[in-house]
Short mmCIF file of C-alpha atoms and ligand atoms in Angstrom, two decimals:
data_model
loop_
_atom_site.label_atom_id
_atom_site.label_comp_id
_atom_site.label_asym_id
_atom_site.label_seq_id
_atom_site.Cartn_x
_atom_site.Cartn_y
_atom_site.Cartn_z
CA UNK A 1428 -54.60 56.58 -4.28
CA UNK A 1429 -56.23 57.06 -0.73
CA UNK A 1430 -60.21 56.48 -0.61
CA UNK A 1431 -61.47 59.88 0.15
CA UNK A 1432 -64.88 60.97 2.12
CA UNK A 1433 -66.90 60.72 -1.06
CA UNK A 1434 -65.60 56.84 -1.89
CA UNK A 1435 -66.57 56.44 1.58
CA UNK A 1436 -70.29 57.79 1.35
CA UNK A 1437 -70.31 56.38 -2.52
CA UNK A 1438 -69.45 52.29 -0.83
CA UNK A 1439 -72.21 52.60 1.60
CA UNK A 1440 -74.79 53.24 -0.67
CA UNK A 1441 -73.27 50.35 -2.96
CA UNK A 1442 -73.80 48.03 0.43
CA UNK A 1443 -76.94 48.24 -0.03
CA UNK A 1444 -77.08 48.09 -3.52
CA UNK A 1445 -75.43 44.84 -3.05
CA UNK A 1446 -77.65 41.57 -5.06
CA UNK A 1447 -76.70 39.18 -2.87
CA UNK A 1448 -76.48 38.97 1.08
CA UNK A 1449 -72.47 38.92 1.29
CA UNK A 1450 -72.80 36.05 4.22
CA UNK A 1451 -72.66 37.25 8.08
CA UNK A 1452 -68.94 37.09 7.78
CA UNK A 1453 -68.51 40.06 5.51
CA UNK A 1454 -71.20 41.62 6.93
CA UNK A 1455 -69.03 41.56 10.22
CA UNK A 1456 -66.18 42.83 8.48
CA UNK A 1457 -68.01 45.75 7.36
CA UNK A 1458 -69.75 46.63 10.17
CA UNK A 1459 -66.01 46.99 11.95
CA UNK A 1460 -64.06 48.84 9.49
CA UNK A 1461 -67.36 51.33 9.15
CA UNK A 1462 -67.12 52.04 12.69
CA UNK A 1463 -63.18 52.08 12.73
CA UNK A 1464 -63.35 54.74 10.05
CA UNK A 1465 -66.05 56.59 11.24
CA UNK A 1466 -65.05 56.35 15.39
CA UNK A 1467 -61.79 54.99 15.52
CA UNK A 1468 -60.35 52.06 18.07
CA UNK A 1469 -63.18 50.01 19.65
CA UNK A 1470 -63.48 51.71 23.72
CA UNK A 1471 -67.30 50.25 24.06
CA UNK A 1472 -67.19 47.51 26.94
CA UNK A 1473 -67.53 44.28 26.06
CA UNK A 1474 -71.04 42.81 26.12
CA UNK A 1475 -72.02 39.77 27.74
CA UNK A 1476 -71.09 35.95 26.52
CA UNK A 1477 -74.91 35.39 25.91
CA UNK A 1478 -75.46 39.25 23.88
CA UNK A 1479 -74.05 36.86 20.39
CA UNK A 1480 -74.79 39.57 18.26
CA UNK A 1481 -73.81 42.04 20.04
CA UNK A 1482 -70.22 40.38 21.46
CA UNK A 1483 -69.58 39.22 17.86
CA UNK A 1484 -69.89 43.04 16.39
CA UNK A 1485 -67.50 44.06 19.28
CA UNK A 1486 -65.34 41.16 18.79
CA UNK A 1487 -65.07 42.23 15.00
CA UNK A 1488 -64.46 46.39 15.83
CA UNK A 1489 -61.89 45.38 18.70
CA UNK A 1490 -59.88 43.06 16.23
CA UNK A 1491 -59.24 45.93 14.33
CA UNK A 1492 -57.15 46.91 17.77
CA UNK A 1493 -55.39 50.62 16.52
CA UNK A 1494 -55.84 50.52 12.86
CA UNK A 1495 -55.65 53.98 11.64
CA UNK A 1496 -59.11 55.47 10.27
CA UNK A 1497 -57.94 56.52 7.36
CA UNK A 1498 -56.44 52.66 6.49
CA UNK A 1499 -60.08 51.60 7.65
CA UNK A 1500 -62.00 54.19 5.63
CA UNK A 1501 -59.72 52.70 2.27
CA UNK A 1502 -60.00 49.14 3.28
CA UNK A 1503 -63.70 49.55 3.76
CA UNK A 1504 -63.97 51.04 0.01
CA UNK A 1505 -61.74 48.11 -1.46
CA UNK A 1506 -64.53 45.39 0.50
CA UNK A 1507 -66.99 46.93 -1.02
CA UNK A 1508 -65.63 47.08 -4.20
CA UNK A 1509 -64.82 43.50 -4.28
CA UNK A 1510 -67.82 42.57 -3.46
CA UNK A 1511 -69.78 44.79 -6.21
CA UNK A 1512 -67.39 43.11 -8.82
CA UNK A 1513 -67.85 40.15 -7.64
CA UNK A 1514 -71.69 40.30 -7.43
CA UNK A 1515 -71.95 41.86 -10.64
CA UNK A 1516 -69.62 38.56 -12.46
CA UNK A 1517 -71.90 36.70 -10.29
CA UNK A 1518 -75.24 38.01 -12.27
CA UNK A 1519 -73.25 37.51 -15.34
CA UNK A 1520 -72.98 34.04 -14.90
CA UNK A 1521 -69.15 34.60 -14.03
CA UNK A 1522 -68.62 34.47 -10.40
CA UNK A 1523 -69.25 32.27 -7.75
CA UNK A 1524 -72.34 32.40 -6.28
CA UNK A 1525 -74.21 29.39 -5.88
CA UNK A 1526 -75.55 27.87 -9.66
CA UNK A 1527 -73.56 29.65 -11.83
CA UNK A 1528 -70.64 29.48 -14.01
CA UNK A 1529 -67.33 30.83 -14.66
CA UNK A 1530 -66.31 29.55 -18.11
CA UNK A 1531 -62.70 31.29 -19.21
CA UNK A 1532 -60.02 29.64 -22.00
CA UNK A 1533 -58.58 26.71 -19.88
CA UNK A 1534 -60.82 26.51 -16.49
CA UNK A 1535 -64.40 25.97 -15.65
CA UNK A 1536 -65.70 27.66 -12.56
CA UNK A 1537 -69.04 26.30 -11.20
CA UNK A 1538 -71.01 26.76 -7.86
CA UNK A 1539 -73.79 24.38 -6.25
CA UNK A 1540 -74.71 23.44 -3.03
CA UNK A 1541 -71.82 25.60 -1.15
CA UNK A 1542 -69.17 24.08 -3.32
CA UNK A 1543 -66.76 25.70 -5.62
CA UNK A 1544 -65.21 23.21 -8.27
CA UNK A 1545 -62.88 24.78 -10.56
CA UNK A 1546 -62.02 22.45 -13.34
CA UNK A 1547 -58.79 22.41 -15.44
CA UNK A 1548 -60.35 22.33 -18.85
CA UNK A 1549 -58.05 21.84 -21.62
CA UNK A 1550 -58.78 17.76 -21.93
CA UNK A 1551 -56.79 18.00 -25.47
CA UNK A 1552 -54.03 19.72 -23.58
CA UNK A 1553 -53.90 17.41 -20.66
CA UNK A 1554 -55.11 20.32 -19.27
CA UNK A 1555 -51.80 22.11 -19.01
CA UNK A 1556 -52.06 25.58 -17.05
CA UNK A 1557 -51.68 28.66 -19.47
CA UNK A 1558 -50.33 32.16 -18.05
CA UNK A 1559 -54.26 32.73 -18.20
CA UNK A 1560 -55.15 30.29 -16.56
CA UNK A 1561 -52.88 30.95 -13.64
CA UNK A 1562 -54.77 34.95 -13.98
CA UNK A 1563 -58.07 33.36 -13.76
CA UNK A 1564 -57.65 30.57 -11.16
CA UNK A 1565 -56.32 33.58 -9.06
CA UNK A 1566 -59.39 35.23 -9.76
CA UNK A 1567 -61.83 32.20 -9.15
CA UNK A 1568 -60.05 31.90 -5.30
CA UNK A 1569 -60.48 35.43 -4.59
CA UNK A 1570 -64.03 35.30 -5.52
CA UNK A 1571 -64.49 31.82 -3.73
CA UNK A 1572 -62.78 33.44 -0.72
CA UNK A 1573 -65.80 36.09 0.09
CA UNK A 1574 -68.10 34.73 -1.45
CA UNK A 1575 -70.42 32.17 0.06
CA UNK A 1576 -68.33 29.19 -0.79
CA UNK A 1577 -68.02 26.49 1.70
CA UNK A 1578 -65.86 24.39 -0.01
CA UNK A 1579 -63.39 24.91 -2.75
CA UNK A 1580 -62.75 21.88 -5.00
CA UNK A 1581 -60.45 21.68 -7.89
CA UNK A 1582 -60.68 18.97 -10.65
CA UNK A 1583 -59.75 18.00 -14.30
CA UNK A 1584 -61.79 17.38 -17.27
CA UNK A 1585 -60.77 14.21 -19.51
CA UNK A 1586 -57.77 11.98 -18.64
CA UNK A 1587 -55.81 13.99 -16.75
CA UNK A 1588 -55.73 16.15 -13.64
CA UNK A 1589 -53.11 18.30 -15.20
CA UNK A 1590 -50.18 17.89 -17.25
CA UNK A 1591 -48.45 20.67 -15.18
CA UNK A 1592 -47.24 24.24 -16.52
CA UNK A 1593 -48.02 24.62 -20.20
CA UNK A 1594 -44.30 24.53 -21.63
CA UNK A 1595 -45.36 26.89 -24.40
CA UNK A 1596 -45.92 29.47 -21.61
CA UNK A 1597 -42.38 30.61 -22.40
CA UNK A 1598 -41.84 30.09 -26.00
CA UNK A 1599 -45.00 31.75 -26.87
CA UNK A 1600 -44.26 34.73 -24.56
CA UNK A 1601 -43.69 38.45 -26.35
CA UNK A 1602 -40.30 40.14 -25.24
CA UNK A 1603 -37.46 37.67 -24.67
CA UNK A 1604 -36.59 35.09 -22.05
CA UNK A 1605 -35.08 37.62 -19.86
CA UNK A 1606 -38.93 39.33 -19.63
CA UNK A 1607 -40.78 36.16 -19.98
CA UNK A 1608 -38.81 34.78 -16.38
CA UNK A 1609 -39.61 38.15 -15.15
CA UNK A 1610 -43.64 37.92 -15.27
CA UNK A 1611 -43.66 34.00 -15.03
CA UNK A 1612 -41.62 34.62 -11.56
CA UNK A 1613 -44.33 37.69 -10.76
CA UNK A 1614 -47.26 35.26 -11.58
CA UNK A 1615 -46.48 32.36 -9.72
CA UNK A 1616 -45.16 34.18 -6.73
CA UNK A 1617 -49.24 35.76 -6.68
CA UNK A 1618 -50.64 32.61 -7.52
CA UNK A 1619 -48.71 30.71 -5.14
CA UNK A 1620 -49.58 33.51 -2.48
CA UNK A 1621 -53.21 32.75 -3.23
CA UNK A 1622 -53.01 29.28 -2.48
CA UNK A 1623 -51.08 29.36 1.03
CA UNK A 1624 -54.11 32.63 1.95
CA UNK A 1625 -56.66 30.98 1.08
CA UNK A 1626 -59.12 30.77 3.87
CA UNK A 1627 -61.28 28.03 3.51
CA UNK A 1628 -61.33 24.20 2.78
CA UNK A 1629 -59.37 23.44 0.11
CA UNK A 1630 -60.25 19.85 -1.88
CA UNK A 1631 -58.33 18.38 -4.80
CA UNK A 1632 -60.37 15.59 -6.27
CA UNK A 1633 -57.35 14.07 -8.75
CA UNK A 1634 -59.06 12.34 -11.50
CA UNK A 1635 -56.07 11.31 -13.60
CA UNK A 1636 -52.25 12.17 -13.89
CA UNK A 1637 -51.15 15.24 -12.45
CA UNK A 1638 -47.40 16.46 -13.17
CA UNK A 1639 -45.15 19.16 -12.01
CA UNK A 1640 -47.14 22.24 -10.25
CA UNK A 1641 -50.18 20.55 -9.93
CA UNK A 1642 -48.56 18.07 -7.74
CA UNK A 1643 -46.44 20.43 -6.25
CA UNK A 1644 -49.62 22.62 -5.20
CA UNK A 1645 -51.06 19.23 -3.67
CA UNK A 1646 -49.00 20.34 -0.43
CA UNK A 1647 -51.02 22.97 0.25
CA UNK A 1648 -54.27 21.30 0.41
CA UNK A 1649 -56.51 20.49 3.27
CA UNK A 1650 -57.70 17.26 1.34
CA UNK A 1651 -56.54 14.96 -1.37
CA UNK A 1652 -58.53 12.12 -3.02
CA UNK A 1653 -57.41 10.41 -5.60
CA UNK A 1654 -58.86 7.94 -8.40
CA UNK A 1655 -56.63 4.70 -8.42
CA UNK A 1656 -55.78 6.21 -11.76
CA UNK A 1657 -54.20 9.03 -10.97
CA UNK A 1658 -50.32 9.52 -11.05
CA UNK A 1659 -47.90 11.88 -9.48
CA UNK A 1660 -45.07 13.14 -11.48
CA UNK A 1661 -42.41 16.20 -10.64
CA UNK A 1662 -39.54 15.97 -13.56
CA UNK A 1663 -38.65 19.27 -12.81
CA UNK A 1664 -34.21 18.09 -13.20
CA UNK A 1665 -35.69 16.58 -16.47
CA UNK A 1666 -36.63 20.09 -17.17
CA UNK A 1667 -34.00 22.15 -16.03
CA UNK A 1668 -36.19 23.59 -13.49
CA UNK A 1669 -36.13 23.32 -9.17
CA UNK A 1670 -39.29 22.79 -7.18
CA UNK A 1671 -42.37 25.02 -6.67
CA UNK A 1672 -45.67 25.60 -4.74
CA UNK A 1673 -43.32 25.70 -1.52
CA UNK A 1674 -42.89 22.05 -2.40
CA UNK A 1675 -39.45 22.37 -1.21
CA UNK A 1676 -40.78 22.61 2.38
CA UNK A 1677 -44.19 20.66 2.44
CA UNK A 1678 -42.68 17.84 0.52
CA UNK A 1679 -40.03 17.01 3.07
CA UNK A 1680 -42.10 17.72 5.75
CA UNK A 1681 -44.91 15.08 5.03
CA UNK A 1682 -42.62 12.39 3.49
CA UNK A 1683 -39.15 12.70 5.01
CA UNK A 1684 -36.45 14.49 2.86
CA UNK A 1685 -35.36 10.79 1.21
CA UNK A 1686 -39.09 10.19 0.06
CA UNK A 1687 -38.97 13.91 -0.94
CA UNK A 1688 -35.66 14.11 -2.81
CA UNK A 1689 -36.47 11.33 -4.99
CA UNK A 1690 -39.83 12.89 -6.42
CA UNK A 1691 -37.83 16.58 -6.93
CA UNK A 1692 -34.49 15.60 -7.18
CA UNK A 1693 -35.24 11.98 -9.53
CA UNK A 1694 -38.88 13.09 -10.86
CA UNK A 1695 -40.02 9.60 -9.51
CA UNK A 1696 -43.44 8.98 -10.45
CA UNK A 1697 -45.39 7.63 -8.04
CA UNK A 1698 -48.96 5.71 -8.19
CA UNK A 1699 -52.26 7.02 -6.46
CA UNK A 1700 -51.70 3.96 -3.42
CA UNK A 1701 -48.00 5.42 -3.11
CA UNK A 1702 -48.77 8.85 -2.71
CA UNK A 1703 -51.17 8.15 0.11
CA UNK A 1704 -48.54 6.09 1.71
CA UNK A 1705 -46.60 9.07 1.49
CA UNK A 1706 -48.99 11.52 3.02
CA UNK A 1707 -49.85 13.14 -0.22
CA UNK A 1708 -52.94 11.85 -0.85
CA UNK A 1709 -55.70 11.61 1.87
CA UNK A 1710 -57.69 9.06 0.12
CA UNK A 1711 -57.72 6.87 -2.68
CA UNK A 1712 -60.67 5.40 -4.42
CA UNK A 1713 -61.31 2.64 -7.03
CA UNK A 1714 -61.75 4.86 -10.59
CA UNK A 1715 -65.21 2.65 -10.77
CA UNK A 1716 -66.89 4.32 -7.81
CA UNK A 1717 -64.24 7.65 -7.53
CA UNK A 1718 -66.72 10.73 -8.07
CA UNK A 1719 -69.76 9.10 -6.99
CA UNK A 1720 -68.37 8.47 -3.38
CA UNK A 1721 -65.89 11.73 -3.50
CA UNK A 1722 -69.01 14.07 -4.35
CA UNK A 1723 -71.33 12.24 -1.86
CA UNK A 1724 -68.78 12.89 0.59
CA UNK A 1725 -67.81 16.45 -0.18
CA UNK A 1726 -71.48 17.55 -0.24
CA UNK A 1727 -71.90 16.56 3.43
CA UNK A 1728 -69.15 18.14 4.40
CA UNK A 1729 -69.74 21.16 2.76
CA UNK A 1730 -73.04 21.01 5.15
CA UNK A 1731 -70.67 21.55 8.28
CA UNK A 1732 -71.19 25.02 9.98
CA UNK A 1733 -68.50 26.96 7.47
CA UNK A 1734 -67.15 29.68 10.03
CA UNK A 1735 -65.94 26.92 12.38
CA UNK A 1736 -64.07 25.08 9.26
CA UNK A 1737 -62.50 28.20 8.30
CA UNK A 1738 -61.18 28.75 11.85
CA UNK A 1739 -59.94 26.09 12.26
CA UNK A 1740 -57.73 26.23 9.05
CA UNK A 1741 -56.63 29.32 10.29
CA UNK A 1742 -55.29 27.41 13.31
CA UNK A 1743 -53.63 25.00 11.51
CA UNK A 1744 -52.13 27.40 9.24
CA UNK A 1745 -50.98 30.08 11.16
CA UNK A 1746 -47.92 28.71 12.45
CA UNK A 1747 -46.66 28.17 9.23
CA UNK A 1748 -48.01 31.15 6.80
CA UNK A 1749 -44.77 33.75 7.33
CA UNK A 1750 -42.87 30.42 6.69
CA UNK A 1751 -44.67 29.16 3.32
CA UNK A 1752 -44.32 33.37 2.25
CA UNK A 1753 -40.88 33.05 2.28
CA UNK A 1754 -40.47 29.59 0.78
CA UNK A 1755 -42.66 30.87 -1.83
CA UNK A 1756 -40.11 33.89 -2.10
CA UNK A 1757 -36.76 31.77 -2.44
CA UNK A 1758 -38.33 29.25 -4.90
CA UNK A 1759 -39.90 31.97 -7.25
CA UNK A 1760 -36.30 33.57 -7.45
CA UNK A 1761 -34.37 30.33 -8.16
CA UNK A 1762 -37.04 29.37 -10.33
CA UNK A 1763 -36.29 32.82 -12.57
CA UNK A 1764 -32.88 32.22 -12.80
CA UNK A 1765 -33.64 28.43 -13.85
CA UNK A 1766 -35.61 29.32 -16.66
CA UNK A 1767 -32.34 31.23 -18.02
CA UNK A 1768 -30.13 28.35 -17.99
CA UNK A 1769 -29.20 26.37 -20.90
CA UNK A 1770 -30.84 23.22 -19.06
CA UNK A 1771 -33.94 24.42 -18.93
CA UNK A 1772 -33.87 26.48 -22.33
CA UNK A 1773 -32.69 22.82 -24.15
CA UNK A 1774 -35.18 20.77 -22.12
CA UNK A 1775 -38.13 22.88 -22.94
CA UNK A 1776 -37.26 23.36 -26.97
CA UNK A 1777 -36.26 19.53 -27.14
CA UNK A 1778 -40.23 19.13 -25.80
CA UNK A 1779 -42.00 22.07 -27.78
CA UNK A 1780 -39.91 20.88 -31.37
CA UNK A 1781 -40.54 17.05 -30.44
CA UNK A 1782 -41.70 15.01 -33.91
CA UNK A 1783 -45.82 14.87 -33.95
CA UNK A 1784 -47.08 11.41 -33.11
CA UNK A 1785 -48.10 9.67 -35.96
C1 LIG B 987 -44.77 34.70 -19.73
C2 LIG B 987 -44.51 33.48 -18.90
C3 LIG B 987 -45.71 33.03 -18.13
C4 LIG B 987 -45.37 31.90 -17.21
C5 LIG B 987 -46.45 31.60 -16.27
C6 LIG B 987 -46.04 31.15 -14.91
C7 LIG B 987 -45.14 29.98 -14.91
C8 LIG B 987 -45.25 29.19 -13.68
C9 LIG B 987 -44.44 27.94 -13.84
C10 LIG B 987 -44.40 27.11 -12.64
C11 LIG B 987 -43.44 25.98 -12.76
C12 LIG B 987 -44.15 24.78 -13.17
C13 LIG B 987 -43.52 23.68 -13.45
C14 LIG B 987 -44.20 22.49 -14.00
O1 LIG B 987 -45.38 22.30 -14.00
S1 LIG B 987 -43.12 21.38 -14.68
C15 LIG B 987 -44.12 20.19 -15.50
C16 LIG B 987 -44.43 20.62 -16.88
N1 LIG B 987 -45.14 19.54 -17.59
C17 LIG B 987 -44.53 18.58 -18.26
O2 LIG B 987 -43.33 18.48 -18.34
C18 LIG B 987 -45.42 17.60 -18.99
C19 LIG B 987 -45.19 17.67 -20.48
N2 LIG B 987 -46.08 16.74 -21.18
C20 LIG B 987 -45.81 15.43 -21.30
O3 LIG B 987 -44.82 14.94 -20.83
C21 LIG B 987 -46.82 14.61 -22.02
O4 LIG B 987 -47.55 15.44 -22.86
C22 LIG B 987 -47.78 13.88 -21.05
C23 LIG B 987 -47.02 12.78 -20.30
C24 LIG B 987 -48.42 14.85 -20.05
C25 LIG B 987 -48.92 13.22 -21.85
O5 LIG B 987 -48.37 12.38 -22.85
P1 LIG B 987 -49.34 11.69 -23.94
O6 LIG B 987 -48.45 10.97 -24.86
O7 LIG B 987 -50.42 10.94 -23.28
O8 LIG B 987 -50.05 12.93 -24.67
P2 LIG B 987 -49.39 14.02 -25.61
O9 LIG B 987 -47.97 14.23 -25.22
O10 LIG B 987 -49.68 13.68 -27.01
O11 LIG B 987 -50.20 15.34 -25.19
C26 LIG B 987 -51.41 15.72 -25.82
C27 LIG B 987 -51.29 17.17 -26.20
O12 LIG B 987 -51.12 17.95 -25.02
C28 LIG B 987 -49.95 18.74 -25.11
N3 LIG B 987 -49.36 18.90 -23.78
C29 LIG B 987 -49.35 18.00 -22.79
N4 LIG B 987 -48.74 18.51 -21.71
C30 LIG B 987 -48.35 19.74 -22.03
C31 LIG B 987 -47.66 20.77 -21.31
N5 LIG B 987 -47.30 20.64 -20.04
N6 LIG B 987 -47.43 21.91 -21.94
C32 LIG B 987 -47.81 22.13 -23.22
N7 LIG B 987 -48.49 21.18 -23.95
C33 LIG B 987 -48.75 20.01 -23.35
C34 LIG B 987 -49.05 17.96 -26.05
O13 LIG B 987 -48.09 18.81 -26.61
C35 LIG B 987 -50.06 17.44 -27.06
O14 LIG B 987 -50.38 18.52 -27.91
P3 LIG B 987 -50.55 18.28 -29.48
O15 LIG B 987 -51.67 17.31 -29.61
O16 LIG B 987 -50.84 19.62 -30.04
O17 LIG B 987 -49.24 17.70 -29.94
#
């Protein structure tokens, strides 16, 4: 449905209803798609390099270059709705705004000091990702994406980074297998979409063992450290199942196809020291003095002026964003039609009906 006049009059009075300063960036946003709406295409001349506030509103308007007024009036309305929602999570200690908490099923969101750290929190699990946990990591990056995050940091809590896709995800599923590939090909296409958009500094800080998509997701990172504990496992053939996270591309691309095939193809499991020597990992760190020097380090950077950071990612991943879209697209679709097969039906019973440990 199209925002209408009203909506439009009803968001600018919830601007400045608005608990927290959204951050100059927003702010920006705003200001453009309220004149856009309200004036159309930017024809002011273009103030001087020294007018900053000034040049940066016009900058902002004249991005918007012939965006329709009506598409400005609705995107304007859906801004300011995500940002009520968010600030309204973010006074009930849901959001992320700086010093408070996001606590759902399987992940822990938490904000301090311009850094978002979402932790996979299902230690008995090996923190294996539930199809709600997939919802509400989704939800942590949007907030984390206009909020006034600097940095975004993921983590694990216990032993392990993450043992990968819960394999009960499918078994436990209502409807059959036909609906459960459906939705588990609609989910990770969104939550793989997430990652690749994502516009600002993205940190894993890999604790412990990661397998299958939380490895795979490594590749679209800006950062990886690692504990000299931490191991990287794929075993998607074990599993019947074919790479993810545009792995398919990103792997390859940072370790040569023969490094690449033998993680995706083989489900090699490599240590911390030879993922770094693979490009994988950015830096790995005795388990002794891991988070003490990680942290240390990612609070300083998350001091750097953020607006230049995010540019900058945006110039590194421009090139390749339609091209990571459509990876995403392929793999999602050959991934739906792998979780039909026999091979991946047998792989995943033989693990969910495997005899309890004594
Ligand atoms: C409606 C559909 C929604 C779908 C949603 C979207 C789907 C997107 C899918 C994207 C594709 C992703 C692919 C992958 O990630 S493939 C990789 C999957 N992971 C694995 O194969 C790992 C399986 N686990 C193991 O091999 C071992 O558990 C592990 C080596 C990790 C640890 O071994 P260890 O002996 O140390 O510990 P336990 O095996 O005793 O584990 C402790 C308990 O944790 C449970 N566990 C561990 N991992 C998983 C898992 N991935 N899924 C479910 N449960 C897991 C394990 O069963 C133990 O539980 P209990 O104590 O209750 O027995």
């Amino acid at each position: 449905m199209r925002a209408t006049q009203q909506d439009f009059e009803n968001a600018m009075n919830q601007v400045k209803l608005l608990k927290k300063d959204p951050g100059n960036e927003v702010k920006l946003r705003l200001y453009a798609l309220y004149k856009q709406a309200t004036e159309g295409p930017c024809t002011m001349p273009k103030p001087g390099v020294f007018d900053f506030v000034n040049k940066a509103k016009w900058d902002a308007w004249n991005a918007l270059g012939s965006l329709p007024k009506e598409t400005a009036r609705q995107n304007y309305v859906d801004l300011v709705s995500s940002l009520s929602s968010s600030s309204e999570a973010s006074s009930q200690g849901k959001g992320g705004a700086d010093g408070k908490a996001q606590e759902s099923k399987g992940i822990l969101v938490t904000s301090e000091g311009g850094i978002t750290k979402i932790t996979f929190n299902r230690p008995s699990k090996k923190n294996a990702i539930t199809f709600q946990m997939y919802q509400d990591i989704i939800l942590a990056l949007k907030n984390a994406s206009t909020d006034d995050t600097v940095i975004t940091v993921f983590t694990g809590a216990g032993d392990y980074y993450s043992s990968g896709n819960d394999l009960t995800n499918f078994t436990s599923a209502s409807g059959g297998m036909e609906e459960a590939a459906n939705k588990g090909a609609i989910v990770l296409r969104e939550f793989v979409n997430t990652f690749i958009d994502f516009p600002k500094p993205l940190v894993a800080v890999v604790n412990g063992p990661a397998v299958g998509i939380s490895v795979t997701l490594l590749g679209l990172f800006d950062a990886v450290y690692a504990s000299d504990r931490a191991t990287f496992h794929t075993p998607f053939s074990h599993l019947g199942q074919s790479p993810e996270a545009c792995s398919s591309y990103t792997f390859p691309k940072m370790m040569g196809s023969a490094k690449a095939a033998e993680m995706l193809l083989f489900g090699k499991k490599l240590t911390a020291r030879e993922a770094w020597a693979q490009g994988l990992v950015t830096e790995v760190f005795p388990e002794s003095t891991f988070e003490t020097e990680v942290w240390t380090r990612l609070k300083t950077y998350a001091k750097l002026p953020p607006n230049s950071m995010r540019i900058s990612k945006e110039l590194i991943r421009k090139n390749e964003k339609e091209k990571l879209h459509a990876v995403n697209e392929e793999e999602c679709t050959t991934l739906r039609a792998r979780w039909l097969s026999e091979e991946c039906i047998n792989a995943i019973m033989s693990f969910v009906t495997r005899k309890p440990k004594l």
